[in-house]
XYZ file of C-alpha atoms in Angstrom:
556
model
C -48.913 -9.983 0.701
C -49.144 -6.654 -0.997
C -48.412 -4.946 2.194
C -45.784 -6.818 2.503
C -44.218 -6.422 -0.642
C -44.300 -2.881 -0.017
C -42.404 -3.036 3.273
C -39.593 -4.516 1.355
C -39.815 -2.169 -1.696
C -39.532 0.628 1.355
C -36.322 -0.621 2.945
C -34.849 -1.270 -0.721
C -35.350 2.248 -1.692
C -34.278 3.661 2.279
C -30.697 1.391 1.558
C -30.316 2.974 -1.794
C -30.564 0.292 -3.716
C -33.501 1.301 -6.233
C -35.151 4.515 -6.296
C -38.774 5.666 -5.671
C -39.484 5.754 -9.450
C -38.276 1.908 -9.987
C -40.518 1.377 -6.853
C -43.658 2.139 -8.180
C -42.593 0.746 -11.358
C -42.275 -2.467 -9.813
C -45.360 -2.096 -8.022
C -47.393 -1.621 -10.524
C -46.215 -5.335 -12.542
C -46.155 -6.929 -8.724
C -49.898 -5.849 -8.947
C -50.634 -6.932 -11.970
C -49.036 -10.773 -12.196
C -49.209 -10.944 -8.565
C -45.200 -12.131 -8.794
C -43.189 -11.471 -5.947
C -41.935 -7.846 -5.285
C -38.475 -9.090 -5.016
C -38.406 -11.502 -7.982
C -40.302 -8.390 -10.186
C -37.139 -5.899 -8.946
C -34.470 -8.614 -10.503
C -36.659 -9.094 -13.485
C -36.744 -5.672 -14.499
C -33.156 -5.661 -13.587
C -33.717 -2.455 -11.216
C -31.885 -5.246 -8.048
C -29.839 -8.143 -7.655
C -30.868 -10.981 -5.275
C -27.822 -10.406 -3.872
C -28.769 -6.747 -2.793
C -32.575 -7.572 -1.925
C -31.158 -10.658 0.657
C -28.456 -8.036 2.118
C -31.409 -5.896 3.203
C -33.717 -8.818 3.987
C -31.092 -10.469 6.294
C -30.560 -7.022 8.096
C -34.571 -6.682 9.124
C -34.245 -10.677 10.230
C -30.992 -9.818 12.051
C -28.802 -12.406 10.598
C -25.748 -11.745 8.402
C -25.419 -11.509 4.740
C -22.650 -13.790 3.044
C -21.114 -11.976 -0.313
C -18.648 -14.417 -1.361
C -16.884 -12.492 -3.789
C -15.436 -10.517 -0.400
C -15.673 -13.436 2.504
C -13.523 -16.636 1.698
C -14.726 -19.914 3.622
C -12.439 -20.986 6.017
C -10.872 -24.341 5.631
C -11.925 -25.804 8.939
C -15.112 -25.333 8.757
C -15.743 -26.620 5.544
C -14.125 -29.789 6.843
C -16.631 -29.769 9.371
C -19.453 -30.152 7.139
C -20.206 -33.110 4.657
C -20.249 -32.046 1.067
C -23.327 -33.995 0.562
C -24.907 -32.101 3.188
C -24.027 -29.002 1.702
C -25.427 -29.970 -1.898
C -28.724 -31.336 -0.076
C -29.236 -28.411 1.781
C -27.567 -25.567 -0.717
C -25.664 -24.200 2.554
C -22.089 -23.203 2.811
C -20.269 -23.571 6.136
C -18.145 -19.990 6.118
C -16.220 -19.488 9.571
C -16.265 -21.104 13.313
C -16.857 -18.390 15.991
C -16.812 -18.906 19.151
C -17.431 -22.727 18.667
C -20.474 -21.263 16.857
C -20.586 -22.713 13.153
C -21.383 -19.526 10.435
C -23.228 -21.417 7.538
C -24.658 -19.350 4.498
C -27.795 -20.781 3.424
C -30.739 -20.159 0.699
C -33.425 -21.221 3.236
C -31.697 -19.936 7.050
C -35.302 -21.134 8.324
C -34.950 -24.550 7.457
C -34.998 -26.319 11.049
C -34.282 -29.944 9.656
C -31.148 -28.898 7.702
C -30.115 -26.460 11.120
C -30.643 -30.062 12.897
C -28.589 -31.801 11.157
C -26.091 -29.222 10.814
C -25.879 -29.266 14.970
C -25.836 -33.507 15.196
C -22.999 -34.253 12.294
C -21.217 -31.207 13.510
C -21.583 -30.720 17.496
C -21.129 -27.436 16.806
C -23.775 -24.532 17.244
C -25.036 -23.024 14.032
C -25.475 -19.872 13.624
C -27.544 -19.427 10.080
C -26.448 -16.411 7.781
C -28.299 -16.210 4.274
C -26.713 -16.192 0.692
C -28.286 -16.239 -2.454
C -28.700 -20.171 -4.196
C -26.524 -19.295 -7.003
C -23.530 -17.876 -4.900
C -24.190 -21.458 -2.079
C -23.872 -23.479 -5.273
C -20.492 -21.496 -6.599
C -19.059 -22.139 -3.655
C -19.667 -25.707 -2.854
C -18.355 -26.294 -6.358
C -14.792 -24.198 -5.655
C -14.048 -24.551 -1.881
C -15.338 -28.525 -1.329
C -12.254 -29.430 -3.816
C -9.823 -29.100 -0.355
C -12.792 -30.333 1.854
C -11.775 -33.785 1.842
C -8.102 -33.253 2.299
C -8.740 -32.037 5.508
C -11.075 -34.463 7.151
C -9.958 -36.441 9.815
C -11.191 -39.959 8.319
C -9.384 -39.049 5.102
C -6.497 -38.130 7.452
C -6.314 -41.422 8.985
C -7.397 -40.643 12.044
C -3.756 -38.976 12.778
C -3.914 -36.494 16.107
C -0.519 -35.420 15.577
C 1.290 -35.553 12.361
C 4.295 -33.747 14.214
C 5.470 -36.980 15.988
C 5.431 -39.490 13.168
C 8.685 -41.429 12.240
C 10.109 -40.472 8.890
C 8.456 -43.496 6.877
C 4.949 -42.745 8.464
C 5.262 -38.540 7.398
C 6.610 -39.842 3.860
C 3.421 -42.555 3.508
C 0.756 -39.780 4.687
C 2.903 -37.267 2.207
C 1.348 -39.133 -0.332
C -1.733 -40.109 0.129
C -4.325 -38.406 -2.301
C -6.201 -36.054 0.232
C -2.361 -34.505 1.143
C -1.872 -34.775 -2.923
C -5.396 -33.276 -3.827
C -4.800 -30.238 -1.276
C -1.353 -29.231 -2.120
C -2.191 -29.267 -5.815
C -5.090 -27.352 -4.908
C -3.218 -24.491 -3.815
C -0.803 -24.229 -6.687
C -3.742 -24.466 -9.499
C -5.393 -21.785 -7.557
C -2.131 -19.477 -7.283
C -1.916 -19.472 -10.812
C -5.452 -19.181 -11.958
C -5.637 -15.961 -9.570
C -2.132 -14.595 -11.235
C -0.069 -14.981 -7.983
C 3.720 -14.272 -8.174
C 4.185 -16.366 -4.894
C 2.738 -18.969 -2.194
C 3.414 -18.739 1.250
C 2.668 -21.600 3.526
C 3.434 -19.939 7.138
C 2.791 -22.208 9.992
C 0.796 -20.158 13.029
C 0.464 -21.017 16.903
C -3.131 -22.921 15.912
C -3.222 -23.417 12.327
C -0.982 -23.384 8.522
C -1.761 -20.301 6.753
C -2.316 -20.491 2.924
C -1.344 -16.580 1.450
C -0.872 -15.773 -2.443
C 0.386 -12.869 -3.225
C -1.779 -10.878 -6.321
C -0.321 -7.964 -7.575
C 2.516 -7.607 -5.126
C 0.368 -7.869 -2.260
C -0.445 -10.526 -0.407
C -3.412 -12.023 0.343
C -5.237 -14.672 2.220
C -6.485 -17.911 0.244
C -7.111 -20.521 3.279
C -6.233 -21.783 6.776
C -5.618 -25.390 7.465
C -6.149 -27.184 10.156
C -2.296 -27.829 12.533
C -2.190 -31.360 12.318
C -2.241 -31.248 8.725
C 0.868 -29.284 8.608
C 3.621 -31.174 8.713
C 1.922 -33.862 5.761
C 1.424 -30.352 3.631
C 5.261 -28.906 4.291
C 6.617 -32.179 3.320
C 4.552 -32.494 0.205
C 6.140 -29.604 -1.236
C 9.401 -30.352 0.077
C 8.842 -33.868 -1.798
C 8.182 -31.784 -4.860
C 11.461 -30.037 -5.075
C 13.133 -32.539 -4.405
C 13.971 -31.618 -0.688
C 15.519 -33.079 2.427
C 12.115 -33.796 4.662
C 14.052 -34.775 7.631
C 15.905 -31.894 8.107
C 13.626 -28.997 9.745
C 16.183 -27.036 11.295
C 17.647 -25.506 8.277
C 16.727 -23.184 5.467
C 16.502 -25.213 2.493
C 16.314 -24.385 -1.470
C 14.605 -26.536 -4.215
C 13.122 -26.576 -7.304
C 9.903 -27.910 -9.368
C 8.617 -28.157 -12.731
C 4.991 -28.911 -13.228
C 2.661 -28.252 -16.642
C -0.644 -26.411 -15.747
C -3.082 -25.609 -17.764
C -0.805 -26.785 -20.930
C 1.745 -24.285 -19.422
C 4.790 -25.290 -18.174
C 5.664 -23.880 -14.770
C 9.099 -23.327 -12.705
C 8.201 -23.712 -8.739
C 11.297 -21.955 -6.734
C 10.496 -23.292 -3.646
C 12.508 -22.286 -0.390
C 11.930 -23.126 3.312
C 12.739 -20.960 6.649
C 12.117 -22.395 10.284
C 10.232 -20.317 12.529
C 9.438 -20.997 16.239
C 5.460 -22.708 14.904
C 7.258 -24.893 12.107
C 8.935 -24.619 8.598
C 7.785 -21.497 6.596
C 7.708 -22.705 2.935
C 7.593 -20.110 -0.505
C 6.909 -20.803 -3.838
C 7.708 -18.307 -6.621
C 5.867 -18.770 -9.774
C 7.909 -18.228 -12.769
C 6.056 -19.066 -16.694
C 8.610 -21.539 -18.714
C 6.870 -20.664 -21.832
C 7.981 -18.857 -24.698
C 6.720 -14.864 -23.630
C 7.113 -12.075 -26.297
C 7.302 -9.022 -23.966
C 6.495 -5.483 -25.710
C 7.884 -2.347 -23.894
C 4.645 -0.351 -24.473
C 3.062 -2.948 -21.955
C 4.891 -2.223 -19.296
C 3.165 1.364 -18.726
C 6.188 3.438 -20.039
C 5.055 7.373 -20.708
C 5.836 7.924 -23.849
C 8.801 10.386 -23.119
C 10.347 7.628 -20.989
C 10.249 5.011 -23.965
C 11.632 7.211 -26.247
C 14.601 8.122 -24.106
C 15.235 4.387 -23.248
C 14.942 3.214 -26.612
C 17.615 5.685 -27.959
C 19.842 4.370 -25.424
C 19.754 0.177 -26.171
C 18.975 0.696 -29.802
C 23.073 2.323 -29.383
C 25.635 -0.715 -30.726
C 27.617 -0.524 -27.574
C 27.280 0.816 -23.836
C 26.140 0.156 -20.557
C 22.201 0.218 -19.640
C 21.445 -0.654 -16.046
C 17.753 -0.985 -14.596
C 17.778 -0.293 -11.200
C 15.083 -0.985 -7.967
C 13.966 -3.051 -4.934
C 13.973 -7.425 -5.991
C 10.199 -8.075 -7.552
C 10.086 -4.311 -9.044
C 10.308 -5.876 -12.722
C 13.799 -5.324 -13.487
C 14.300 -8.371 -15.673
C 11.074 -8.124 -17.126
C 11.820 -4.197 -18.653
C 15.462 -6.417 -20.286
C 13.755 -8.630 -21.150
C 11.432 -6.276 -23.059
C 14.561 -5.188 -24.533
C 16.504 -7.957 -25.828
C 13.049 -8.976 -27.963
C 13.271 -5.485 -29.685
C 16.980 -6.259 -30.355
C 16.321 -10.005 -30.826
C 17.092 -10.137 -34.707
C 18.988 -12.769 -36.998
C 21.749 -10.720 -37.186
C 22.831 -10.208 -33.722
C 24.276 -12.572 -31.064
C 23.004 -12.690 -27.714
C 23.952 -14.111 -24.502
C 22.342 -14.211 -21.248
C 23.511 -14.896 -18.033
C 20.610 -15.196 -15.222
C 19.251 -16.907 -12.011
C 17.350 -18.516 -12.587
C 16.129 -18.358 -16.442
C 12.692 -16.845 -15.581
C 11.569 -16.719 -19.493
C 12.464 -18.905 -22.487
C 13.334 -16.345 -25.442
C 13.675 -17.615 -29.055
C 16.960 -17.252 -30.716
C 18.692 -15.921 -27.543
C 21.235 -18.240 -26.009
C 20.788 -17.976 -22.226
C 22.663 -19.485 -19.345
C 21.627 -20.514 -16.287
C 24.249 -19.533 -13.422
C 25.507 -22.285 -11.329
C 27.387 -21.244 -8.103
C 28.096 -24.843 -6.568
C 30.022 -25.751 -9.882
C 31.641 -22.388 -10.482
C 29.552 -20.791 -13.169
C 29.052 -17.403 -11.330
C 28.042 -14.019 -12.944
C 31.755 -12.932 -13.446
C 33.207 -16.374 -14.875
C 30.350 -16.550 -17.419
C 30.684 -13.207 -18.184
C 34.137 -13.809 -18.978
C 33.478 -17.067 -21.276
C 31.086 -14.577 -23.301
C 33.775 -12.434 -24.488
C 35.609 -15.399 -26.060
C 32.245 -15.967 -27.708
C 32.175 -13.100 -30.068
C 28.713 -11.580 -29.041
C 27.059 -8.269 -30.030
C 24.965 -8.236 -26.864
C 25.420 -9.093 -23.348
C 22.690 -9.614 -20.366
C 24.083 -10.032 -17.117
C 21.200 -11.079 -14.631
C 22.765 -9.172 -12.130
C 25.715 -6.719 -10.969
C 26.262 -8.528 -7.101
C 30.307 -7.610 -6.795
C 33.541 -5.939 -8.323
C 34.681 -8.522 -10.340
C 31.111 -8.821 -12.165
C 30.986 -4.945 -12.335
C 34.645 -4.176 -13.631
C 33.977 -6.813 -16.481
C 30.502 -5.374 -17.453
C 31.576 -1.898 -17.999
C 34.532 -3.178 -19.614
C 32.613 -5.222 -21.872
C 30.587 -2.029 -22.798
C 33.785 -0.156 -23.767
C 35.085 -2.436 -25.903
C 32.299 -2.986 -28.414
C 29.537 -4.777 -26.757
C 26.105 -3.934 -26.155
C 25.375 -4.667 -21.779
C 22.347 -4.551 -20.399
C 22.252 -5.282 -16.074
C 20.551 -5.127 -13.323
C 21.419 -3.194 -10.044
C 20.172 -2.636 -6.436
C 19.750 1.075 -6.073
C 17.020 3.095 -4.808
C 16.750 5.533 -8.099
C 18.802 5.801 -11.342
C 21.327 8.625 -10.051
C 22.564 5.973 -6.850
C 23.680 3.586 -9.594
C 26.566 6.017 -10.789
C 27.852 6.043 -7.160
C 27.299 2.548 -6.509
C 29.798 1.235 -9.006
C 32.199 3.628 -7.940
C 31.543 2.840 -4.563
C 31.948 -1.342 -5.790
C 35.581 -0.583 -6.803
C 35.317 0.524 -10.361
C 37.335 3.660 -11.659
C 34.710 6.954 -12.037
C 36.328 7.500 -15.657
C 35.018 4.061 -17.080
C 31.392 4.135 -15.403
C 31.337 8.309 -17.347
C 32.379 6.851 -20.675
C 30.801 3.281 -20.255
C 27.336 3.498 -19.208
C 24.544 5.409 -21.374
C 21.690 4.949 -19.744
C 20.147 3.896 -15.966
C 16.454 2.912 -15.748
C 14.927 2.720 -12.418
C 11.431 1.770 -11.616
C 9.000 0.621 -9.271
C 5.625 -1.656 -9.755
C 2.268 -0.271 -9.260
C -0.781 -1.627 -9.259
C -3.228 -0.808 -12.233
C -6.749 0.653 -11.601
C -9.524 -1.937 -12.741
C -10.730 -0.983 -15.800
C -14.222 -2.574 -15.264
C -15.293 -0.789 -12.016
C -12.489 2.580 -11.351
C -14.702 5.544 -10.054
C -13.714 8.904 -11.088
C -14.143 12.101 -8.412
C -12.526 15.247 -7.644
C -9.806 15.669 -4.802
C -9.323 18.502 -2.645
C -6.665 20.780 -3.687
C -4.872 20.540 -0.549
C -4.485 16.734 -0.838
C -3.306 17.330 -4.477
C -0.912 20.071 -3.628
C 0.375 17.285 -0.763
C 0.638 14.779 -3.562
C 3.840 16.587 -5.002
C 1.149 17.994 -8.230
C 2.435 21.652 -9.231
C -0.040 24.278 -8.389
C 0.090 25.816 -12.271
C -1.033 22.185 -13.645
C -3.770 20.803 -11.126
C -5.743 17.485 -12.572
C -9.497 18.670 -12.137
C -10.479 14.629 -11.537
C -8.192 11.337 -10.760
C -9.791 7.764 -10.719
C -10.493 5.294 -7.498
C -10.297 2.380 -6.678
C -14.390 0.945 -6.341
C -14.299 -3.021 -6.420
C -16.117 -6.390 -8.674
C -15.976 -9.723 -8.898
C -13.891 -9.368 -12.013
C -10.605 -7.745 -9.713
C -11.673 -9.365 -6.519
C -12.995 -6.421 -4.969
C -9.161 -5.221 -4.675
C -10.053 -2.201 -7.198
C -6.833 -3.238 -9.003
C -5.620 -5.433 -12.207
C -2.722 -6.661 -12.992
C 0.294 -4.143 -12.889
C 2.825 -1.229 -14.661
C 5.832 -0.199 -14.158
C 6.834 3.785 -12.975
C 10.003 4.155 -14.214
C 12.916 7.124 -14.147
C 15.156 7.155 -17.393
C 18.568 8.650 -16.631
C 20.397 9.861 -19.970
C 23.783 9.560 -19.062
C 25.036 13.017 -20.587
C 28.639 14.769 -20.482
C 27.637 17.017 -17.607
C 26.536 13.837 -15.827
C 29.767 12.003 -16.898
C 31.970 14.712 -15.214
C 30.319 15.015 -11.904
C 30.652 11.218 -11.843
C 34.120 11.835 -12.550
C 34.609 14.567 -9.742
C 32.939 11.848 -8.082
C 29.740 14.251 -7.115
C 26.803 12.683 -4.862
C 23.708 11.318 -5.825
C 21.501 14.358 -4.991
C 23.574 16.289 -7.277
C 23.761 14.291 -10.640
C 19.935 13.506 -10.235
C 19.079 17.292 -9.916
C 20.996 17.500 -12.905
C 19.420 14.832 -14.650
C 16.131 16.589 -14.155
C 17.386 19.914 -15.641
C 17.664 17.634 -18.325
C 14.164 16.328 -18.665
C 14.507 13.358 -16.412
C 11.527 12.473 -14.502
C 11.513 11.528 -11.351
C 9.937 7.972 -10.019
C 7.324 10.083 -8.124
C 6.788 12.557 -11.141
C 6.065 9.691 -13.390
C 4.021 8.079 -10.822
C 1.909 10.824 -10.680
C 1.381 11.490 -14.598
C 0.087 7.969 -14.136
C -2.676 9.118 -11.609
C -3.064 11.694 -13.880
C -3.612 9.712 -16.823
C -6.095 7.249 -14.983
C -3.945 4.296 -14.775
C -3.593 4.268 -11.028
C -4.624 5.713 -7.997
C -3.304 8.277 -5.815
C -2.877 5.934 -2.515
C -1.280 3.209 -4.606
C 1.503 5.808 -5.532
C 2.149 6.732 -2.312
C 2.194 3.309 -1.354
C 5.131 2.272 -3.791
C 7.119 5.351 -3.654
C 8.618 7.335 -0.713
């Protein structure tokens, strides 16, 4: 036994995962109470279990199961019984090559591998897990598991060749109900933006996108498709006949005592009807500027600009870069007694107090422009405009900012220097976007380093030279991403914004004017102390709030 204990305390130290020292510490009480090797090492907290079974399972030659980084797939959890599962403390994980991976505490267990092979007909192939991690996950992932059996199901085949009454009975029935419901409280307990249901060749595809990237939740099985598209089609309200046609709806649902707005919209590709959900928070939210990662150079030259009584300030970038959130931001500093506000958006993504916002309607005529026209009867000291989308809307905004009012906007530019040109290049006169518009914020969103488990080391001066660092001002050390339960092994948590504050000043105001390019008013601008989207980006790596590769990711 005691040889054996050292075996394992060998390969443990050979992988890394405790030294020699904590070795023959653990030796030593092993010894002495006779308690396992292994159970001493977690004890003394020198190992996890999780660690010790990684390097077990690789001298047994089966696979390790770290759920934190492997998500069960949704067909073969319908394949196995939950009661099974809870008998047996095993977790079915993925079908290969009609071989059935299950992650068990015991993969030596013949009667539970026996009755794994009978209920299932499929091989097994036994991978090991530790008990606590089995139990986890037969508590999250066997929520769906009934949804997607084929008794719960009815015993349909083909869901794809129902009449219209059948689809709309099986739409909702509680395993359909359970599963689709499912997916949305898990999109918003993980902090997705968006759910995208994406019918494949041989499956439905369940993705959430985290952070502004996307990643995989589950795969269902393809005759459950069509029951799960219709469900949310149900939900907003949506035509379920028609399949052939792209199709916009809407749904409101409370989760978690928050109320939600579901934007749901459907495309149809050659393997079915692509549905996406965008997540947008109802509630009350009190936005503060310093949250969204401004530098503090950047937030002071923004600030002076809206805290001005009249004017034009435009935030500029790609759609899902933040824009609305940084106005938004905005309009709570200026958000006092004393001033009137109007809003004009699509949709109303946040409910502020004390601002009156409208929600534009283009079926019954309430566009940007005409509500933007209806505020100036309204006597208001400051104007939102969701977005800038044509002349009309553009002429009366910077209008609106030379006669008194206070506009804030949104445009579609690339950087802060495109937006002069691309209201001149909408129709408006170069002499009213000079004197009208004070400031242009463009930005970008980046994801932020985990602050739980970043890694700092030192790059190569060549790849920080590469980077676009200046070769006086070198950082010695930047931060990594590493990976933990706590970010999903991602490295990253939650998001800020890199952002390029454009003063517009007098020199800018004449080459816009003289009707100067792009290139020219933004080198300009950073004779001026303007910095640039990467610049910013990479005080930001600097500063530990980001990584490198993320940077590069996000801006060209």
């Amino acid at each position: 036994m005691a040889e054996a204990g050292q075996r394992l305390g060998v390969l443990l130290m050979r992988a890394g995962i405790i030294t020699e020292r904590q070795l023959t510490d653990a030796l030593e009480v092993h010894k002495a109470t006779g308690s396992p090797l292994g159970r001493v090492l977690v004890d003394l907290g020198y190992a996890t279990q999780g660690g010790i079974l990684s390097v077990m399972a690789k001298q047994i030659g089966i696979p390790y199961i770290d759920f934190s980084t492997q998500r069960p797939d949704a067909n073969a959890v319908a394949a196995v019984p939950k009661d099974l599962a809870v008998r047996y403390t095993l977790m079915p994980v993925t079908i290969e090559d009609d071989q059935l991976v299950v992650a068990m505490a015991d993969p030596q267990n013949v009667l539970a591998l026996d009755d794994l092979r009978i209920i299932t007909g499929y091989e097994i192939k036994p991978a090991i897990s530790t008990k606590d991690d089995i139990v986890a996950a037969v508590e999250e992932f066997y929520k769906v598991a009934t949804t997607l059996s084929d008794q719960d199901m009815g015993g349909v085949e083909d869901l794809e060749v129902m009449s219209l009454e059948d689809l709309t009975e099986v739409t909702d029935e509680a395993p359909i109900v359970k599963l689709v419901n499912y997916i949305i409280n898990k999109a918003v307990a993980d902090r997705s933006s968006d759910i995208h249901v994406e019918p494949q060749e041989k499956d439905l595809r369940v993705r959430y996108r985290i952070d502004g990237v996307l990643h995989e939740m589950m795969r269902s099985p393809k005759n459950t498709q069509q029951a799960i598209i219709s469900r949310f089609k149900i939900m907003a309200d949506m035509d379920i006949a028609e399949t052939r046609k792209p199709q916009d709806g809407h749904s409101a649902l409370t989760i978690g005592g928050h109320k939600m707005d579901f934007r749901v919209s459907t495309l149809p590709t050659v393997y079915g009807e692509r549905v996406v959900l965008r997540i947008l928070r109802k509630d009350n939210i009190m936005l503060r500027l310093e949250d969204l990662g401004f530098l503090p150079t950047a937030l002071e030259r923004f600030e002076s600009a809206f805290r001005k009584p009249y004017g034009a300030i435009l935030v500029t970038g790609p759609t899902g870069s933040g824009k609305s959130t940084s106005l938004y931001a905005a309009i709570n500093v200026l958000n006092e007694p004393g001033k009137h506000i109007l809003t004009a958006e699509d949709p109303v993504e946040y409910r502020l107090p004390g601002v009156n916002q409208i929600q534009t309607n283009v079926k019954a005529g309430l566009t940007f422009a005409r509500a933007l026209r209806s505020f100036l009867r309204c006597s208001p000291d400051i104007i939102l405009v969701g977005e800038i989308r044509d002349q009309e809307t553009a002429k009366i905004a910077i209008e609106s900012a030379l006669t008194g009012h206070l506009v804030l906007s949104t445009l579609h530019t690339n950087d802060a220097a495109g937006a002069i040109t691309r209201l001149t290049e909408m129709g408006v006169e170069p002499f009213l976007v000079a004197s009208s518009v004070d400031c242009v914020l463009a930005q970008r969103l980046a994801r932020r380093l985990c602050p739980d488990c970043k890694e700092e080391y030192k790059p190569s001066k060549q790849v920080l030279l590469d980077a676009g660092f200046p070769e006086d001002n070198l950082p010695e050390t930047l931060w990594r991403t590493k990976g933990c339960k706590k970010c999903g092994n991602t490295g990253y948590r939650g998001r800020l914004g890199v952002h390029e504050v454009m003063l517009v000043s007098e020199e800018i105001g004449e080459l816009c004017v003289r009707e100067a390019t792009a290139e020219a008013i933004k080198d300009v601008a950073v004779e001026q102390g303007m910095l640039t989207l990467k610049m910013d980006g990479l005080e930001k790596v600097r500063l530990g709030r980001t990584s490198l590769e993320e940077i590069v990711r996000v801006i060209v």
